[in-house]
Coordinates of C-alpha atoms and ligand atoms in Angstrom, one line a residue:
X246 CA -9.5 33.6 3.2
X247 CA -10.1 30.1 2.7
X248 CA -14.0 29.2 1.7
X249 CA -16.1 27.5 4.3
X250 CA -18.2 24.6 3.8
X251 CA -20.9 23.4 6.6
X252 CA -22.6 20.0 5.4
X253 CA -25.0 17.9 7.2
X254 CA -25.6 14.6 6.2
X255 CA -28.7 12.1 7.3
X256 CA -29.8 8.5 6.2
X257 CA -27.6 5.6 5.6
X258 CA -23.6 4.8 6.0
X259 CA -23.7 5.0 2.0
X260 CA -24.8 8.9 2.7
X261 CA -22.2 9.4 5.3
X262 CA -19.2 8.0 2.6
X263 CA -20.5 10.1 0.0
X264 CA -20.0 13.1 2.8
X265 CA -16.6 12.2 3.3
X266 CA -15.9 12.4 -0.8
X267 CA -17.8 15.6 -1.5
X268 CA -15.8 17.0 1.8
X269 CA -12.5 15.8 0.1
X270 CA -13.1 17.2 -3.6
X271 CA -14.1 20.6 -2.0
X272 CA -11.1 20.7 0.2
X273 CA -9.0 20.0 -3.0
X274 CA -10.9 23.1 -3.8
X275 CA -9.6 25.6 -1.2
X276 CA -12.8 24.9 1.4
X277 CA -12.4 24.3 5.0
X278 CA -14.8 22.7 7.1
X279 CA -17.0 24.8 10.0
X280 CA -19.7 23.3 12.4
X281 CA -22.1 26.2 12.0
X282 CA -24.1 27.1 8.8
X283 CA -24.6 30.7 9.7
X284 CA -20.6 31.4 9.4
X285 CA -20.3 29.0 6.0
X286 CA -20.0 29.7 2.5
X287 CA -21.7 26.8 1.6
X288 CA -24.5 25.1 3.1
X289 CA -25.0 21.4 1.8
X290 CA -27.4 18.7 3.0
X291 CA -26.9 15.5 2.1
X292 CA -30.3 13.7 2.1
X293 CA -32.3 10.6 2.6
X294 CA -36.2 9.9 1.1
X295 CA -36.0 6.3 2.7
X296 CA -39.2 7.6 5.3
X297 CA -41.0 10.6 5.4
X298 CA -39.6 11.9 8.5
X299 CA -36.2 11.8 7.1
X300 CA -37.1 14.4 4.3
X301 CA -39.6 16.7 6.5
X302 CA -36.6 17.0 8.3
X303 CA -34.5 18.1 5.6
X304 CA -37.3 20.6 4.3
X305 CA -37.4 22.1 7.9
X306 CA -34.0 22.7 7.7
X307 CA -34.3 24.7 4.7
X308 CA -37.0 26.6 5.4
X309 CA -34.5 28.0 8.3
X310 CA -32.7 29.1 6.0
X311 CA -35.4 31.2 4.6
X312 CA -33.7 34.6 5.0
X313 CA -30.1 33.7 5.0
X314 CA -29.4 35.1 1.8
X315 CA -30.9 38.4 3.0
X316 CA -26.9 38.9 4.7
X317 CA -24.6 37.1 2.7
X318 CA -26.1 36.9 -1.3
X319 CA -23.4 34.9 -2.3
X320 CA -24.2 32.3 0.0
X321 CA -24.4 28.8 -1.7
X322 CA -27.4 26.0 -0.3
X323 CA -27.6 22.7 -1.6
X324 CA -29.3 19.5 -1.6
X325 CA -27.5 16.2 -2.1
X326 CA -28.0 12.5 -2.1
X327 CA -31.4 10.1 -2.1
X328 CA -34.0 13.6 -2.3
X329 CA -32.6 15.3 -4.6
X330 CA -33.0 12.4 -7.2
X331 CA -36.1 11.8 -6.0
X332 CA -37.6 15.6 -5.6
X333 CA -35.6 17.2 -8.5
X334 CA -37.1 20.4 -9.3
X335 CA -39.5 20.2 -6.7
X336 CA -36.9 20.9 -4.4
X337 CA -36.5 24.7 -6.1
X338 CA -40.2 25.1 -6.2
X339 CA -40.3 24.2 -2.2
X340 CA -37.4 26.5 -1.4
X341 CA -36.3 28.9 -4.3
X342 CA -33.4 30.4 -2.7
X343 CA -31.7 26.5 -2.7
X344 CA -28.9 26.8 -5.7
X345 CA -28.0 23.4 -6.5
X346 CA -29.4 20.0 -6.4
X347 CA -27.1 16.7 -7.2
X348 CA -28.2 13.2 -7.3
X349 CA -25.9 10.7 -5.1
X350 CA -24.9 9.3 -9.0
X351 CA -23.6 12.9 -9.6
X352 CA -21.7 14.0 -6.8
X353 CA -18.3 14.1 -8.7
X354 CA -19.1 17.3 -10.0
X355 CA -20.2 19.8 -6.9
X356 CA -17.0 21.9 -7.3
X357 CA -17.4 22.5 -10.8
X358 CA -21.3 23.1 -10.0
X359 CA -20.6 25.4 -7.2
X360 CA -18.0 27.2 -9.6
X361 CA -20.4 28.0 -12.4
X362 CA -23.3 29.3 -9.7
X363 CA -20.2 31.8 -8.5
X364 CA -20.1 33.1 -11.5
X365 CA -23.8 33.9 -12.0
X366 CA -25.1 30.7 -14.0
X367 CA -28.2 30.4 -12.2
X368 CA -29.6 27.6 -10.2
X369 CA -28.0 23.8 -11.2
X370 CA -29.8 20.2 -11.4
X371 CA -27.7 17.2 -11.7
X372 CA -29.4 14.1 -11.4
X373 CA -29.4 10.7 -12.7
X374 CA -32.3 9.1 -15.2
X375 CA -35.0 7.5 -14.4
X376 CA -35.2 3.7 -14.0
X377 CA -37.3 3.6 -16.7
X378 CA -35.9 6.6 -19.0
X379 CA -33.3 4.6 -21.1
X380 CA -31.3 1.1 -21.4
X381 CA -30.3 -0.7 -18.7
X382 CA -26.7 0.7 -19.6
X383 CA -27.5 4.1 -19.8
X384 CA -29.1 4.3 -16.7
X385 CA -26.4 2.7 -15.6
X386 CA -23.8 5.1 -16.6
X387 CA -25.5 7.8 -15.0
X388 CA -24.8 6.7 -11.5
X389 CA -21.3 6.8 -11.3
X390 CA -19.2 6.8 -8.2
X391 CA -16.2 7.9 -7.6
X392 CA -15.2 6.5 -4.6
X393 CA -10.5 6.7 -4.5
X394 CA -10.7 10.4 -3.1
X395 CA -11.0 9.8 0.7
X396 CA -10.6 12.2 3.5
X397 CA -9.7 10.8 6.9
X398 CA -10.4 14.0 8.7
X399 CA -14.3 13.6 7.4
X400 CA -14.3 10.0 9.0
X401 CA -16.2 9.7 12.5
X402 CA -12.0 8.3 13.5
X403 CA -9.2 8.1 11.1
X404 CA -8.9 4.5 11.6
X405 CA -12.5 3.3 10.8
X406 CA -13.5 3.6 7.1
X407 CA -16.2 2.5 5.0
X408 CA -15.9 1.1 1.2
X409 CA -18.4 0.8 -1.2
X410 CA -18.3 -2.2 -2.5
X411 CA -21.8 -2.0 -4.7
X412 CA -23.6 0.8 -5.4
X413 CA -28.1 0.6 -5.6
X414 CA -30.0 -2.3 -5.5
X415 CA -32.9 -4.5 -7.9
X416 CA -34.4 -5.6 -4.7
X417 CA -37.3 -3.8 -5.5
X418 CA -38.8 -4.8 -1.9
X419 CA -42.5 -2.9 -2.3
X420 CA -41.6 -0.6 0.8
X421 CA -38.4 0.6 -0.3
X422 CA -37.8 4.0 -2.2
X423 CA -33.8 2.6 -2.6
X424 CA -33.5 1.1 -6.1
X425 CA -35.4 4.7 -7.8
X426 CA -32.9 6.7 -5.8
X427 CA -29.8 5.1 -5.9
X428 CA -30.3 3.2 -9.4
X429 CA -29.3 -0.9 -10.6
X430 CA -27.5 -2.7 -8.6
X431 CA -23.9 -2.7 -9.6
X432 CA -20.8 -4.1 -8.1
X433 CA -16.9 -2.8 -8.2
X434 CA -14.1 -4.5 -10.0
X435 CA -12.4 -6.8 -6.5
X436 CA -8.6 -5.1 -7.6
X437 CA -10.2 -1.7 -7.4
X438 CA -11.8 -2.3 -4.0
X439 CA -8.4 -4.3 -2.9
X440 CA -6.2 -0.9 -3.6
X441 CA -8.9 1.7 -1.9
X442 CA -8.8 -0.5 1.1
X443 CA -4.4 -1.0 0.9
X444 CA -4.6 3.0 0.5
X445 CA -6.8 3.6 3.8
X446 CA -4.4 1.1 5.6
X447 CA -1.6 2.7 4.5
X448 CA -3.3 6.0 6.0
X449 CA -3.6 4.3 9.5
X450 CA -7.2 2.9 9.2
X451 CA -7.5 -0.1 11.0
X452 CA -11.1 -1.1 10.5
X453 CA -12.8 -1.5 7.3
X454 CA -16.5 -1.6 6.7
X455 CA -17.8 -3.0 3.2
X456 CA -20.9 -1.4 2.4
X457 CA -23.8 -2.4 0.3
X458 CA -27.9 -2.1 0.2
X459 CA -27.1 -6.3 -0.5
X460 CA -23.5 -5.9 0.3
X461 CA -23.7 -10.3 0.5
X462 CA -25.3 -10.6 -3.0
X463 CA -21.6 -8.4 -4.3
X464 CA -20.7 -10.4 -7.5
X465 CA -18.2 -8.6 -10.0
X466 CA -16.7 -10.7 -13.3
X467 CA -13.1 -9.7 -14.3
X468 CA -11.2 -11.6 -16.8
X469 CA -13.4 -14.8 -16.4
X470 CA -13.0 -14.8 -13.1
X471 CA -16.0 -14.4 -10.5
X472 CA -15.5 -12.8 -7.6
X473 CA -18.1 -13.3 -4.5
X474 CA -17.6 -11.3 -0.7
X475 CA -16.0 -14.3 0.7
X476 CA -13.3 -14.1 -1.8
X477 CA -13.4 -10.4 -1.3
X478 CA -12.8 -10.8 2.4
X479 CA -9.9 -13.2 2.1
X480 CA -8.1 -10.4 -0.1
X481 CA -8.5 -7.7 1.8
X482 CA -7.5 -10.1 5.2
X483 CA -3.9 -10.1 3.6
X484 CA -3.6 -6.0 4.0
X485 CA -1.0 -5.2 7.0
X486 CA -2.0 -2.7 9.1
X487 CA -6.3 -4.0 8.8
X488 CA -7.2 -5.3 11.9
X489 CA -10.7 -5.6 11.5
X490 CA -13.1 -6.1 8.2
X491 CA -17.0 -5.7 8.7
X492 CA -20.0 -5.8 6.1
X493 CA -23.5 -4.2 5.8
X494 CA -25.8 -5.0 5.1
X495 CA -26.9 -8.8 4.1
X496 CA -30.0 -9.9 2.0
X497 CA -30.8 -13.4 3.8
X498 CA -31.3 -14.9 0.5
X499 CA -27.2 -14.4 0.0
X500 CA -26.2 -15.7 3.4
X501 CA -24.0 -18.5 1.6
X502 CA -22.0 -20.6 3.2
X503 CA -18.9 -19.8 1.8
X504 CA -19.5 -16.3 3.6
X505 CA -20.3 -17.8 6.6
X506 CA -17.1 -20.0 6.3
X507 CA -15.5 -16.9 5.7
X508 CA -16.9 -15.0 9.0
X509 CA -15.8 -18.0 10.7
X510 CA -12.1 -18.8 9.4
X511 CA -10.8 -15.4 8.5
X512 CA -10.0 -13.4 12.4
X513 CA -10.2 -10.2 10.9
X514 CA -13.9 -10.9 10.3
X515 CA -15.9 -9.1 12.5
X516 CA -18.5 -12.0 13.8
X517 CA -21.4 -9.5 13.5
X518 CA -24.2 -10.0 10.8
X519 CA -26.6 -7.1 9.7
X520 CA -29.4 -9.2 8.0
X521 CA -32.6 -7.8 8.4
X522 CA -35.7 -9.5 8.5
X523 CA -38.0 -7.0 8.4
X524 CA -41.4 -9.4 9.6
X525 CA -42.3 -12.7 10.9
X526 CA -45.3 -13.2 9.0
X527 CA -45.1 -15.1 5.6
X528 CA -48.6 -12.7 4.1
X529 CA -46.3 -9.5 5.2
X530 CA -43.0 -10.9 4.1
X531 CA -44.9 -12.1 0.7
X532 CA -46.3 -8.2 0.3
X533 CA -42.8 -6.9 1.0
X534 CA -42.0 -8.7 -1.4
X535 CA -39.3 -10.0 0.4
X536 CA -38.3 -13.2 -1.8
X537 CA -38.1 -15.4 1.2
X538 CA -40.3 -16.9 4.0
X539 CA -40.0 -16.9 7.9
X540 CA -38.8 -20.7 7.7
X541 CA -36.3 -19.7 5.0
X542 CA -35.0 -16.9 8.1
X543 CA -35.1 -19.6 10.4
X544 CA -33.1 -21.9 8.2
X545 CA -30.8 -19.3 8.0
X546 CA -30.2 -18.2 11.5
X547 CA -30.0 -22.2 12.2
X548 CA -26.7 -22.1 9.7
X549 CA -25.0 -18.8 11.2
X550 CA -25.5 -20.3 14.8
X551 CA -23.7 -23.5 13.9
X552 CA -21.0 -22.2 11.5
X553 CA -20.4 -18.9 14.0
X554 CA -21.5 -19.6 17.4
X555 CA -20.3 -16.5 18.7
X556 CA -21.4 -14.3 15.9
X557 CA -24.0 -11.8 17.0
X558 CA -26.3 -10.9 14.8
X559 CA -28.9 -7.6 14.2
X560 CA -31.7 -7.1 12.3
X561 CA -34.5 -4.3 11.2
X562 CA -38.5 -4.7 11.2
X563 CA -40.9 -2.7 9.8
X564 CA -44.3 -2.4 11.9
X565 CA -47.4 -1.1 10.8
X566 CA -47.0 -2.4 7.1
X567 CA -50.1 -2.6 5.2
X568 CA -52.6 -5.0 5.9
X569 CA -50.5 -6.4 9.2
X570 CA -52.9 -7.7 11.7
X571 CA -52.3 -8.5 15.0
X572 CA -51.8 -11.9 14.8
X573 CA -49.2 -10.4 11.6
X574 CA -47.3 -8.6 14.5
X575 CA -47.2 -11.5 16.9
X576 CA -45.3 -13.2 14.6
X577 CA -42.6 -10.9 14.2
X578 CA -42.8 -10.5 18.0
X579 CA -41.9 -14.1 18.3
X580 CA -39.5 -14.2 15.6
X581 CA -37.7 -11.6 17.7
X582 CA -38.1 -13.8 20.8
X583 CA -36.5 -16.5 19.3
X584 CA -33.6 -15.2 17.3
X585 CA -32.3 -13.3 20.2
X586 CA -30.7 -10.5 18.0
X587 CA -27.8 -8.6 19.4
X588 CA -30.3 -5.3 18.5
X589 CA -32.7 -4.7 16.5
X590 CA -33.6 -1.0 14.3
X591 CA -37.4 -1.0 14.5
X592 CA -39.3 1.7 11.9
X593 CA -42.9 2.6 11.9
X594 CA -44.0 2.1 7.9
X595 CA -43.9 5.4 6.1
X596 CA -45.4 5.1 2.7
X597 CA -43.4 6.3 -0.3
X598 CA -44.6 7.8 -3.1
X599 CA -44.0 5.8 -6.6
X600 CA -42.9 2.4 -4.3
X601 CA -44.8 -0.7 -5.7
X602 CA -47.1 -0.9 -2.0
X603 CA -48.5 2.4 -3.1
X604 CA -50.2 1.3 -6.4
X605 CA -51.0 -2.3 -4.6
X606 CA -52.1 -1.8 -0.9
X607 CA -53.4 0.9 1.4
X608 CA -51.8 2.5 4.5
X609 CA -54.6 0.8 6.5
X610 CA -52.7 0.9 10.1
X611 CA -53.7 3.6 12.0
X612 CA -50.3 5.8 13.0
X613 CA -51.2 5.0 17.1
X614 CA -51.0 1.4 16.2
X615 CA -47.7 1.5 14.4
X616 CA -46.9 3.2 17.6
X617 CA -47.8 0.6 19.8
X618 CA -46.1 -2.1 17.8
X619 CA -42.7 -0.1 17.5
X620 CA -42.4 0.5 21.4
X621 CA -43.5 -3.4 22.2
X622 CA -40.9 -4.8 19.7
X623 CA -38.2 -2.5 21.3
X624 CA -39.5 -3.7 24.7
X625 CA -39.1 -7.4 24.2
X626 CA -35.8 -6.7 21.8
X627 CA -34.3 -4.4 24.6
X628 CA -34.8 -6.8 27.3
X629 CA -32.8 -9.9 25.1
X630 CA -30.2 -7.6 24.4
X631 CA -30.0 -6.5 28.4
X632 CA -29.8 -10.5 28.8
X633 CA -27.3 -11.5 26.5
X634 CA -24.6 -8.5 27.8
X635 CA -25.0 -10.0 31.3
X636 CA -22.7 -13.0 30.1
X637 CA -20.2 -10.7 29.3
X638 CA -19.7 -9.7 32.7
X639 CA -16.3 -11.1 34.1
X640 CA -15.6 -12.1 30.4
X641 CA -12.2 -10.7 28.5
X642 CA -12.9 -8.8 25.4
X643 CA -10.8 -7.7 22.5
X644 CA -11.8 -3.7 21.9
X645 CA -10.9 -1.4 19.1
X646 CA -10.8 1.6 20.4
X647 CA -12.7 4.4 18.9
X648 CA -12.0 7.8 20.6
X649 CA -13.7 9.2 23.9
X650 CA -17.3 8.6 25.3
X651 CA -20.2 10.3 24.8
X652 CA -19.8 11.4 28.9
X653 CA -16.0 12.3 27.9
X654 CA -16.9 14.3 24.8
X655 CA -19.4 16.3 27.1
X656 CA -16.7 17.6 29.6
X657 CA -13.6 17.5 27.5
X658 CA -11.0 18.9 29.5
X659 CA -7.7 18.1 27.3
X660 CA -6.4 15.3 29.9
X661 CA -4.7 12.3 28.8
X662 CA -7.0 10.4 31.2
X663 CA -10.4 9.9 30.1
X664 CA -13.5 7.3 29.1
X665 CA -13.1 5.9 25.9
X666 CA -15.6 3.8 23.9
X667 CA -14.9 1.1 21.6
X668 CA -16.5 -1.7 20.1
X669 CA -16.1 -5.7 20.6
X670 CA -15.8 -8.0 17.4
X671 CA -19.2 -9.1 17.4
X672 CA -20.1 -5.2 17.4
X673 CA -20.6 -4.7 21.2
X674 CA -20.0 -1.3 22.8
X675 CA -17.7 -1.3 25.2
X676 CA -17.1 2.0 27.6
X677 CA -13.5 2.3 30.0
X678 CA -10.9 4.3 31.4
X679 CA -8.2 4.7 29.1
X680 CA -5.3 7.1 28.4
X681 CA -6.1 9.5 24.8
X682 CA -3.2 7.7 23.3
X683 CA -5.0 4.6 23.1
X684 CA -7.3 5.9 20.5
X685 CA -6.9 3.7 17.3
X686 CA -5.3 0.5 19.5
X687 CA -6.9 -2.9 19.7
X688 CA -6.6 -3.7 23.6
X689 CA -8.0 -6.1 25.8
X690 CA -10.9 -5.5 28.2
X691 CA -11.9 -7.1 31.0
X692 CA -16.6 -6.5 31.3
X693 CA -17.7 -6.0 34.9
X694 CA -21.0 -4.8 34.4
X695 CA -23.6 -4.3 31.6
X696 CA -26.8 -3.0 30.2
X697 CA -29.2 -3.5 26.9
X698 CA -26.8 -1.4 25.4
X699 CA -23.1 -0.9 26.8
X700 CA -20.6 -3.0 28.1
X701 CA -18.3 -1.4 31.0
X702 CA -15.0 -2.7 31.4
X703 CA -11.4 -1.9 32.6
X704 CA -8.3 -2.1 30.5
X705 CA -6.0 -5.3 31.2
X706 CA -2.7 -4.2 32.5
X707 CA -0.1 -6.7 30.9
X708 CA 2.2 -6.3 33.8
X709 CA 5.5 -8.4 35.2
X710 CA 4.7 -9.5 38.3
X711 CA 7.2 -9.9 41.3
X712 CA 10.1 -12.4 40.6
X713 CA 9.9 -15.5 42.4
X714 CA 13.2 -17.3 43.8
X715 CA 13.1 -20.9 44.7
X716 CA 15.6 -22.1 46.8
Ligands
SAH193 N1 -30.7 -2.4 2.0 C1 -31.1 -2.6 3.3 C2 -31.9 -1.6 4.0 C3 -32.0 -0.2 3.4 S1 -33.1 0.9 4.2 C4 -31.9 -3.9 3.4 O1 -32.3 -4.4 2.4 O2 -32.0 -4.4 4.5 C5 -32.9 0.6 5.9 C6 -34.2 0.1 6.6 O3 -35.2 1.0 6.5 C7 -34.8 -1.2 6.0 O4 -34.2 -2.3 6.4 C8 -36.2 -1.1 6.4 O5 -36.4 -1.8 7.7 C9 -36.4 0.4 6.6 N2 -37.3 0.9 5.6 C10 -37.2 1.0 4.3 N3 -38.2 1.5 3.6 C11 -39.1 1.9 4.6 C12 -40.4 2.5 4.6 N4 -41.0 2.8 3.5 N5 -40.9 2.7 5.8 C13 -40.3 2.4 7.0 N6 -39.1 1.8 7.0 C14 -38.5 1.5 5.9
SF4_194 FE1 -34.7 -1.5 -0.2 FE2 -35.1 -4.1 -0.3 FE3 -33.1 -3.0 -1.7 FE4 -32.9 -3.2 0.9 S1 -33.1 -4.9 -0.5 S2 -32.5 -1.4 -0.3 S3 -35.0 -2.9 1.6 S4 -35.3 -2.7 -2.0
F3S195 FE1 -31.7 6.9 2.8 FE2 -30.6 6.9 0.5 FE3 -29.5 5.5 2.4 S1 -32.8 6.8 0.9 S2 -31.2 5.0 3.7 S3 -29.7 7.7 2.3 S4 -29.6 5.0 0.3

């Protein structure tokens, strides 16, 4: 009988990629996939240490698993991606009974880990060096990826796909446990990117999403020729069969405006931007570490209003961050107010250990003020985005249409009729009736009514209407 696999993944759309590639090599490897870990062979979660919550989660997780050995001996746990660089050995030490920990720079090699623990090597650490153990090169080298073996049946649809385009990041904001985690910044060779992308179309995928911590500050150097995301973008818009190309997430410092130009000229573009601003106050943005000020955000937003009028644009804030006042907050409150963001991803700080804010500044906001902050943010965010659907109502929109609803998932009965979701260009969601076999299609949608967060439409009916005669 074929081995089963049950893996859970949490964190970032970099984490959910590297899912879909540990999925594929194991399938090469005679697994199947199942949706509960008490029938699997293999038990894998694929982590995140980007806020505390993220890995207590994780660690709960584990400890359920506690006795599961006690049944089935042979049964295989593991623990992947951003923790188990960051955790290592502690990981064994928390939960004894885990067999393998991998690094996201080491994934490559889970079915010849998994191999060796079947035959009775022990418990198996693969993990990339330190930032400071070696050479920039070195270091390096131990994050690979290795990113051609796709699986379309690991995909949330088979005709959405994400693309690495850059792997880590030398941000260094002082929040951020990122750059020790995932390693330097480095970007991939354009051609190699340009044939990953020409292999998903020629799978069916339709929408491509280019992903990287700074995916706007890609740069790669082939043959003495420099290749930036704009020119990236007008490659991949000559692949028949793409119908859509998106990008997350932006740095504002690399908002250039060839990439605008780009967004603005090239139709496959989806006219959404991911930039996150994090604060409105220059003393937070300055601790952050950020590498620009609120005027240089405004500046910014001033250029992607005028180059894409109709682009919508998102952004993530971090409340609570050491030292912010309340005059700090009303800042970001009114940065909010003013920028009118499509949505915004609001996180309560959540001090990591080894981050640069650690050594410099204290957790000094109290946990029921971070509270406070993060529900009046979303309030005054939820309440622009509730205002800015309402002039979609009446409005035709184009719609890619991802698969059934949320409601239709709930009570799927098997009929051809059901609600469907899909999303807009500038990265709306749009909910309809539709027919199953419109799953994949790019139709057109005609919005009668909306909330903060969903559009609802009905599908436009090209039809022929009655012939006219004139005599
Ligand atoms: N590379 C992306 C974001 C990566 S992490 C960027 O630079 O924008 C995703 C989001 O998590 C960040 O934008 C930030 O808002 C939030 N985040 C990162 N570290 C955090 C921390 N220590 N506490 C709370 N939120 C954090
Ligand atoms: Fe973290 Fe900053 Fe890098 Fe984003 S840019 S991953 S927030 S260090
Ligand atoms: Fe988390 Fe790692 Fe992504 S820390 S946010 S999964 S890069």
């Amino acid at each position: 009988m074929a081995k089963q696999l049950y893996i859970e993944t949490v964190g970032c759309q970099m984490n959910m990629l590297d899912s879909e590639l540990v999925v594929a090599s194991l399938r090469k490897a005679g697994y199947v996939v199942v949706d509960t870990p008490a029938k699997a062979d293999t038990i894998l979660f694929n982590t995140c240490s980007v806020r505390q919550h993220a890995e207590d989660k994780i660690y709960s997780a584990l400890g359920r698993l506690k006795h599961a050995k006690k049944y089935n001996p042979n049964k295989i746990i593991g623990v992947l991606g951003c923790m188990a660089q960051k955790d290592q050995k502690l990981i064994f030490e928390r939960a004894p009974y885990v067999d393998l920990v991998v690094g996201p720079g080491q994934l490559h090699q889970i079915p010849e880990l998994i191999e060796k623990i079947g035959q009775g090597a022990g418990q198996q650490l693969e993990v990339s060096l330190d930032r400071k153990a070696g050479s920039r090169e070195e270091i390096e080298q131990s994050f690979e990826s290795y990113d051609p073996l796709r699986d379309p049946q690991m995909r949330p649809t088979p005709f959405q796909a994400f693309v690495r385009i850059m792997i880590g990041c030398d941000k260094f904001c002082t929040y951020c446990i990122v750059p020790s985690v995932r390693g330097p910044e480095q970007s991939r060779p354009a051609a190699q990117i340009v044939a990953e992308a020409r292999q998903l179309a020629d799978e069916g995928c339709r929408e491509i999403t280019l992903l990287g911590q700074t995916v706007n500050s890609y740069r790669h150097t082939a043959a003495g020729h420099t290749s930036r995301l704009s020119d990236l973008l007008a490659q991949l818009h000559d692949i028949e069969g793409l119908a859509r190309l998106k990008f997350v997430t932006n740095y504002p410092k690399d908002m250039t405006d060839d990439l605008l130009a780009a967004v603005r000229d090239l139709p496959k573009v989806s006219t959404y931007l991911h930039v996150p601003a994090q604060s409105g106050s220059n003393r937070i943005l300055q601790r952050m570490k950020r590498g620009y000020t609120v005027e240089d955000y405004r500046e910014m937003m001033a250029r992607i209003r005028e180059t894409v009028p109709d682009s919508s644009v998102t952004s993530d804030f971090i409340v609570g961050f050491c030292g912010e006042t309340d005059e700090d907050f009303d800042q970001t409150v009114e940065l909010v107010r003013e920028s009118r963001f499509k949505n915004s991803f609001i996180f309560k700080y959540s001090e990591r250990p080894g981050t640069k804010s650690v050594q410099l500044h204290a957790d000094d906001v109290s946990e029921e003020v971070k509270r406070r902050r993060n529900n009046d943010l979303l309030a005054v965010q939820n309440a622009i985005s509730e205002e800015d659907n309402q002039p979609f109502i009446g409005r035709r929109v184009e719609v890619l249409v991802e698969g059934p609803s949320k409601a239709a998932q709930r009570h799927d009965d098997g009929s051809e009729q059901l609600q469907l979701v899909g999303r807009t260009p500038c990265d709306r969601i749009v909910v309809f009736d539709g027919n199953r076999r419109q799953v994949g299609q790019l139709l057109d949608v005609t919005v009668y009514d909306a909330n903060a967060f969903t559009l609802f439409g009905s599908i436009v009916t090209a039809h022929v209407g009655p012939e006219v005669y004139t005599l």
